[in-house]
Structure formats: C-alpha cells, structure tokens
Coordinates of C-alpha atoms in Angstrom, one line a residue:
X137 CA -19.8 36.9 -74.2
X138 CA -20.9 33.3 -73.5
X139 CA -17.4 32.3 -73.8
X140 CA -16.7 34.8 -70.9
X141 CA -19.7 33.8 -69.3
X142 CA -19.0 29.7 -69.3
X143 CA -15.2 31.3 -68.6
X144 CA -16.3 32.9 -65.4
X145 CA -18.7 30.1 -64.7
X146 CA -16.1 27.1 -64.9
X147 CA -13.6 29.9 -62.8
X148 CA -16.3 29.6 -60.3
X149 CA -16.6 25.8 -60.0
X150 CA -12.8 25.5 -60.4
X151 CA -12.2 27.7 -57.5
X152 CA -15.1 26.4 -55.1
X153 CA -13.6 22.7 -55.7
X154 CA -10.0 23.9 -55.3
X155 CA -11.5 25.1 -51.9
X156 CA -13.3 22.4 -51.2
X157 CA -10.8 20.4 -51.6
X158 CA -8.3 22.5 -49.4
X159 CA -11.1 22.1 -46.4
X160 CA -12.1 18.5 -46.9
X161 CA -7.8 17.4 -47.1
X162 CA -7.4 19.8 -43.9
X163 CA -10.2 18.3 -41.8
X164 CA -8.6 15.2 -42.8
X165 CA -5.3 16.1 -42.3
X166 CA -6.8 17.6 -38.7
X167 CA -8.6 14.1 -37.8
X168 CA -5.5 12.1 -39.3
X169 CA -2.8 13.8 -37.0
X170 CA -4.2 15.0 -33.9
X171 CA -3.2 12.3 -31.2
X172 CA -6.5 11.4 -29.1
X173 CA -7.5 12.4 -25.9
X174 CA -5.3 12.0 -22.8
X175 CA -6.9 9.4 -20.2
X176 CA -7.6 10.9 -17.2
X177 CA -9.5 7.9 -16.0
X178 CA -8.9 7.0 -12.2
X179 CA -8.1 3.2 -10.8
X180 CA -7.4 1.1 -8.1
X181 CA -6.2 -2.5 -7.4
X182 CA -8.6 -4.5 -5.6
X183 CA -6.6 -7.6 -3.8
X184 CA -8.3 -10.3 -2.2
X185 CA -6.3 -12.6 -0.1
X186 CA -6.0 -15.1 3.1
X187 CA -4.2 -15.7 5.7
X188 CA -2.2 -12.7 5.3
X189 CA -1.1 -13.5 1.8
X190 CA -0.7 -16.8 1.6
X191 CA -3.6 -17.4 -0.8
X192 CA -4.3 -14.6 -3.2
X193 CA -7.7 -15.0 -4.4
X194 CA -8.3 -11.6 -6.4
X195 CA -5.8 -8.9 -8.1
X196 CA -7.6 -6.7 -10.3
X197 CA -7.0 -3.1 -10.9
X198 CA -10.4 -0.6 -11.8
X199 CA -11.2 2.2 -13.2
X200 CA -13.3 4.2 -10.2
X201 CA -15.2 7.4 -10.9
X202 CA -14.8 10.2 -8.1
X203 CA -18.0 8.6 -5.9
X204 CA -16.7 4.7 -6.3
X205 CA -16.8 3.3 -2.8
X206 CA -14.2 0.7 -1.5
X207 CA -18.1 -1.5 -1.0
X208 CA -18.7 -0.9 -5.0
X209 CA -15.4 -1.3 -6.4
X210 CA -15.5 -5.1 -4.4
X211 CA -18.4 -5.8 -5.7
X212 CA -16.9 -5.5 -9.2
X213 CA -14.6 -7.9 -8.8
X214 CA -16.3 -10.6 -6.7
X215 CA -19.5 -12.1 -5.3
X216 CA -20.1 -10.5 -2.2
X217 CA -22.0 -11.3 1.0
X218 CA -23.1 -7.7 4.2
X219 CA -24.3 -8.1 7.4
X220 CA -26.0 -5.4 9.3
X221 CA -27.3 -3.1 6.2
X222 CA -24.1 -3.7 4.3
X223 CA -21.4 -2.0 6.8
X224 CA -20.2 -5.7 7.8
X225 CA -18.4 -7.9 4.6
X226 CA -19.3 -11.3 5.5
X227 CA -18.2 -13.2 2.7
X228 CA -16.3 -13.3 -0.6
X229 CA -17.2 -15.7 -3.0
X230 CA -18.7 -17.0 -1.2
X231 CA -15.7 -18.2 1.7
X232 CA -17.2 -16.5 5.0
X233 CA -17.0 -16.7 8.6
X234 CA -16.1 -20.0 9.9
X235 CA -14.0 -21.7 13.1
X236 CA -11.3 -23.8 12.5
X237 CA -8.7 -25.6 14.0
X238 CA -8.6 -27.5 17.0
X239 CA -9.1 -24.4 18.9
X240 CA -11.8 -22.9 16.7
X241 CA -10.9 -19.7 16.0
X242 CA -13.0 -17.4 14.2
X243 CA -11.8 -16.1 10.8
X244 CA -12.9 -12.8 8.9
X245 CA -12.6 -10.4 6.4
X246 CA -10.1 -7.6 7.2
X247 CA -10.3 -4.3 5.3
X248 CA -7.4 -2.7 4.3
X249 CA -6.8 0.6 2.4
X250 CA -3.3 1.6 1.5
X251 CA -1.6 -1.0 3.9
X252 CA -3.6 0.5 6.8
X253 CA -6.1 -1.1 8.9
X254 CA -9.0 1.5 8.6
X255 CA -11.6 3.4 10.6
X256 CA -14.5 2.8 8.6
X257 CA -16.8 1.0 6.5
X258 CA -16.0 -0.1 3.1
X259 CA -19.2 1.2 2.1
X260 CA -18.4 5.1 3.7
X261 CA -14.8 4.9 2.8
X262 CA -14.6 6.6 -1.5
X263 CA -11.3 5.6 -3.3
X264 CA -9.1 7.8 -4.4
X265 CA -6.9 7.2 -7.4
X266 CA -3.8 4.2 -7.1
X267 CA -5.5 3.1 -3.6
X268 CA -5.2 -0.6 -2.9
X269 CA -8.2 -1.9 -1.5
X270 CA -6.7 -5.0 0.2
X271 CA -9.1 -7.3 1.8
X272 CA -7.8 -10.9 3.8
X273 CA -9.2 -13.4 5.4
X274 CA -7.9 -14.9 8.6
X275 CA -8.2 -15.5 12.3
X276 CA -8.6 -13.2 15.0
X277 CA -8.6 -15.1 18.0
X278 CA -5.4 -13.6 19.1
X279 CA -5.0 -10.4 16.9
X280 CA -8.3 -9.0 16.1
X281 CA -6.5 -5.3 15.1
X282 CA -3.5 -5.0 12.8
X283 CA -3.1 -1.3 12.3
X284 CA -1.1 -2.1 9.2
X285 CA 1.1 -4.8 7.2
X286 CA 4.4 -4.2 5.0
X287 CA 2.5 -6.4 2.1
X288 CA 1.1 -3.2 0.0
X289 CA 4.5 -1.3 -0.4
X290 CA 4.8 1.6 -1.2
X291 CA 1.8 1.9 0.4
X292 CA 1.1 4.1 2.2
X293 CA 3.8 6.3 1.6
X294 CA 3.0 6.9 -2.2
X295 CA -0.3 7.2 -2.1
X296 CA -1.5 7.5 1.6
X297 CA -5.2 7.4 2.4
X298 CA -8.3 9.1 1.9
X299 CA -6.0 11.1 -0.8
X300 CA -3.9 12.7 2.2
X301 CA -0.3 11.4 2.2
X302 CA 2.1 12.5 5.1
X303 CA 6.4 13.2 4.7
X304 CA 8.1 9.9 5.0
X305 CA 11.0 10.0 7.1
X306 CA 14.0 7.8 7.9
X307 CA 15.1 7.8 11.2
X308 CA 18.6 6.5 11.5
X309 CA 20.5 5.2 14.3
X310 CA 24.1 6.5 14.6
X311 CA 26.3 4.8 11.5
X312 CA 22.9 3.9 8.9
X313 CA 23.5 7.0 7.1
X314 CA 23.9 5.0 4.0
X315 CA 21.3 2.8 4.2
X316 CA 18.6 5.2 4.9
X317 CA 19.4 6.9 1.6
X318 CA 19.2 3.9 0.0
X319 CA 15.6 3.6 1.2
X320 CA 14.9 7.0 0.8
X321 CA 16.2 6.6 -3.3
X322 CA 14.1 3.3 -3.5
X323 CA 11.0 5.1 -2.5
X324 CA 12.1 8.4 -4.7
X325 CA 11.8 5.5 -7.6
X326 CA 8.6 4.1 -6.4
X327 CA 6.8 7.6 -7.0
X328 CA 7.2 9.0 -3.4
X329 CA 7.5 12.7 -2.8
X330 CA 8.4 14.3 0.9
X331 CA 10.8 12.0 2.0
X332 CA 13.8 12.7 4.6
X333 CA 16.2 11.0 6.3
X334 CA 17.4 11.9 10.1
X335 CA 19.4 11.1 13.0
X336 CA 17.1 10.4 15.8
X337 CA 18.4 14.3 17.4
X338 CA 16.8 16.2 14.2
X339 CA 13.8 14.7 14.6
X340 CA 11.0 17.3 16.3
X341 CA 8.5 16.2 18.0
X342 CA 6.2 17.7 15.6
X343 CA 7.2 15.4 13.0
X344 CA 7.7 12.8 14.9
X345 CA 3.9 12.7 15.9
X346 CA 2.8 13.3 12.2
X347 CA 4.9 12.0 9.6
X348 CA 5.0 8.4 8.2
X349 CA 8.2 7.5 10.0
X350 CA 10.8 4.2 8.7
X351 CA 12.9 3.2 11.8
X352 CA 16.3 1.8 10.9
X353 CA 18.8 0.4 13.3
X354 CA 19.3 -2.3 16.1
X355 CA 16.6 -3.6 18.4
X356 CA 18.9 -1.1 21.4
X357 CA 17.9 2.0 19.3
X358 CA 15.7 4.9 20.8
X359 CA 12.6 4.9 18.7
X360 CA 12.7 0.8 18.3
X361 CA 12.4 0.6 22.4
X362 CA 10.0 2.8 22.2
X363 CA 7.4 0.5 20.1
X364 CA 8.7 -3.2 21.2
X365 CA 7.4 -2.8 24.6
X366 CA 3.9 -2.4 23.7
X367 CA 4.1 -4.9 20.9
X368 CA 1.4 -6.6 21.8
X369 CA -0.9 -3.5 21.7
X370 CA 0.5 -2.3 18.4
X371 CA -0.5 -5.6 16.6
X372 CA 3.0 -6.5 15.9
X373 CA 3.8 -11.1 15.5
X374 CA 7.2 -10.2 16.8
X375 CA 9.5 -8.6 19.8
X376 CA 12.7 -8.5 20.8
X377 CA 12.8 -9.6 23.8
X378 CA 16.6 -10.6 26.1
X379 CA 18.9 -10.1 22.8
X380 CA 16.3 -12.4 20.8
X381 CA 14.1 -12.0 18.5
X382 CA 10.4 -13.8 19.1
X383 CA 8.1 -14.5 16.2
X384 CA 4.2 -16.0 16.7
X385 CA 2.2 -17.6 14.3
X386 CA -1.7 -16.5 13.5
X387 CA -2.8 -18.1 16.8
X388 CA -0.5 -16.9 19.1
X389 CA 1.8 -19.9 19.5
X390 CA 5.5 -19.4 19.9
X391 CA 6.3 -20.1 16.0
X392 CA 10.2 -19.2 16.2
X393 CA 13.3 -17.8 18.1
X394 CA 16.4 -16.4 16.8
X395 CA 19.3 -15.6 18.2
X396 CA 21.5 -13.9 16.1
X397 CA 22.0 -13.0 12.1
X398 CA 18.1 -12.0 11.7
X399 CA 16.3 -9.1 10.4
X400 CA 12.8 -7.8 10.5
X401 CA 10.4 -5.4 8.8
X402 CA 6.8 -4.6 10.3
X403 CA 4.4 -2.1 10.8
X404 CA 1.6 -0.7 12.9
X405 CA -0.1 3.1 13.0
X406 CA 2.0 5.8 14.8
X407 CA 1.5 5.5 18.7
X408 CA 3.2 8.7 18.8
X409 CA 0.0 10.8 16.8
X410 CA -1.9 12.3 19.7
X411 CA -5.3 11.4 17.8
X412 CA -4.3 7.5 18.7
X413 CA -3.6 4.3 16.9
X414 CA -6.3 3.5 14.1
X415 CA -6.8 7.2 12.6
X416 CA -5.2 5.9 9.3
X417 CA -3.3 8.9 9.4
X418 CA 0.5 7.9 9.4
X419 CA 2.7 5.0 9.5
X420 CA 5.5 3.6 11.6
X421 CA 7.7 0.9 10.1
X422 CA 10.5 -0.9 11.7
X423 CA 13.4 -2.0 9.7
X424 CA 15.6 -3.7 12.3
X425 CA 17.4 -7.0 13.2
X426 CA 19.7 -8.5 16.3
X427 CA 22.5 -7.4 14.9
X428 CA 24.3 -5.8 11.9
X429 CA 24.1 -8.4 9.5
X430 CA 20.5 -8.4 10.1
X431 CA 19.5 -5.6 9.6
X432 CA 21.2 -5.4 6.2
X433 CA 19.5 -8.7 5.4
X434 CA 16.2 -6.4 6.1
X435 CA 17.7 -3.6 4.3
X436 CA 18.5 -5.6 1.2
X437 CA 15.0 -7.0 0.5
X438 CA 13.3 -3.9 1.5
X439 CA 15.6 -2.2 -1.3
X440 CA 15.9 -5.1 -4.0
X441 CA 13.4 -7.7 -2.8
X442 CA 9.8 -6.0 -2.1
X443 CA 7.7 -8.7 -4.1
X444 CA 8.9 -11.2 -1.7
X445 CA 6.7 -9.7 1.5
X446 CA 3.5 -8.8 -1.0
X447 CA 0.3 -8.8 0.9
X448 CA 2.0 -10.0 4.1
X449 CA 2.1 -9.0 7.6
X450 CA 5.4 -8.8 8.3
X451 CA 8.8 -10.7 7.6
X452 CA 11.9 -11.6 9.1
X453 CA 15.3 -12.6 7.3
X454 CA 17.2 -15.3 8.5
X455 CA 20.0 -17.4 6.8
X456 CA 19.5 -16.2 3.7
X457 CA 15.6 -17.0 4.1
X458 CA 12.2 -14.7 4.0
X459 CA 10.0 -16.3 6.4
X460 CA 6.5 -14.3 6.1
X461 CA 5.0 -13.2 9.0
X462 CA 2.6 -14.4 11.3
X463 CA 3.4 -18.2 9.5

C-alpha cells in the first residue's frame, strides 16, 4: 500500500515537473522566437543652412510626437532665441539678425516645410512624419518672400504640407513625353504617389489650380511663359528675356546671362491656386531651358543628380556645370 502510495506521489511529482518544464520551455521559446514590436515612431528632419544651402549647419533626423511643433524640434537640436512672444525665431546657435555688405542688406532666418515657405509660425506648425523642416539664414533686401525652393527634393511631392499631399502632374510640351516619364519614374522610385503626365491640352482647369505641377518644355511653352512673366512676384532669381536666361544674385544684381545650351530648374507656389500664392498647398516647378540641350541637361540633373541642388533655391545647368541660384 505504501509502495503504491509512493509510486502515485512520484508519478504526480514527475507529471508536475514535466508540465512545469513544458510551460517553461514554451515560455522560453515564445520569448526567444518572437519578433520585437515594430517601431511606429514618427520622425522629421531638421536642416539649418545659410544663403540657400551654401553652408550647412545642422542636418538631424529626430523622433517626433503627434504634437511636436517645428519650434519644439528646432529647440531639440539647437539653441534658439525668439521674439514677439516666441512667434519669431531671431537667432539659432547665436547666429541672428544682422546687416552685411556695402549695401547693409538685412539677414534673417527663413522657415520652410518640405520646400514651401510657411504661412504660420514655427510654434504653430505641427510636424508630420517625414517632414523636412528647413531654416535658412539669408538676406532679404531683394527677395523677402521666396514661396518655394527646389532644394528639399523630393519634397513637397512626397509629404506635402501639414500632412496633405496633392497629386503631381508633369505637363510636357510636345516631343518631351519620354522625358516627362523619366521624371515620373524618378518620383515613383522615391515613394511619391499619384503621379501623372499630361500634354497641355489634356490638363483640366481644376488640375491646373489644385495639383502640384512640373512644367517641362522650352521657354515658349505656354504655361512656362505664364509664370515667367510675373517672375519677380513669384520669387524667382531667373527668368527668360529675348532668348536669354537672366540670373540674379541674392542682392538683386545681375549674376549671369546665358544665350544658349542652358537649362534651369526653379519653383514657386502655384499662381493658379485661387486662394493665392503662399497658402502652402501646391507648387509649380519649371524644368526648362534655352534649347533642347539645356532642357535635357535639366532633366538629367533632376533624375540623376538631385544631390547637386540639395538645399538650394534653384539651379542653372550650363556647359556641364550645375550653378546654384542665387549665387
């Protein structure tokens, strides 16, 4: 009887041990075999430059929360001084408002989100995942308002503004269909969605006013002529005049005049948006030139050498060189 009782106890003990062992082993396998939770944190890139990217002070990607403002992000990576109740950034890392040069041009900090000059203060703009927050210290005697720059490419085609991304349409002159598709393919490779190519006669009035547009063609291409005429109001540093490309420096002095085989890429916020320029909705990029060779050079730079125009305002491509504009 005692033997049977002992045997029963031993059996129960062994069974308990086995169950515990199995439980422990299962737990161990679960812990070791499971993948770590996916990182769903949002991030934004903070860039601080001077003179349209001639000098880069800060390039840092940071984790952001759902309520992180552009000012919060800047304060994470730099020392910041503000005025007017925090609504105006007056200095970054002790670099602040100043006058320079013989004409005593005023220099200040200008603020872009995804290549668009913002219409609200840094303390009001809530950063979105993937945003590029770009501060540039530059003179504004000639250009106080530069609505858009090309240097944060592929923005704003990728992330838009405030989390709203408008479709992108590449409007091409006749004969430039293949190059329009090359640009579309480049944008697609970079993650941009809702990309279309159109001839000018295929573009609807609604698309013209509400979409991001890339205008591809010669200087006499109708939509390029439309934005070339008010070049000053649109914040350009380049414009076509009498079969030449005129280029200005940061103080409004003539920097160069090109007569042939020159291409240009520059941007503005859409003048066809009925809400006006500066509403931070859609942009218009010009990819053009004085002749076919110049336009081809502009397309090749956009598709294959986008690092050549990182953080700058615009570019001219001439004699195989990429010239950052303004100089």
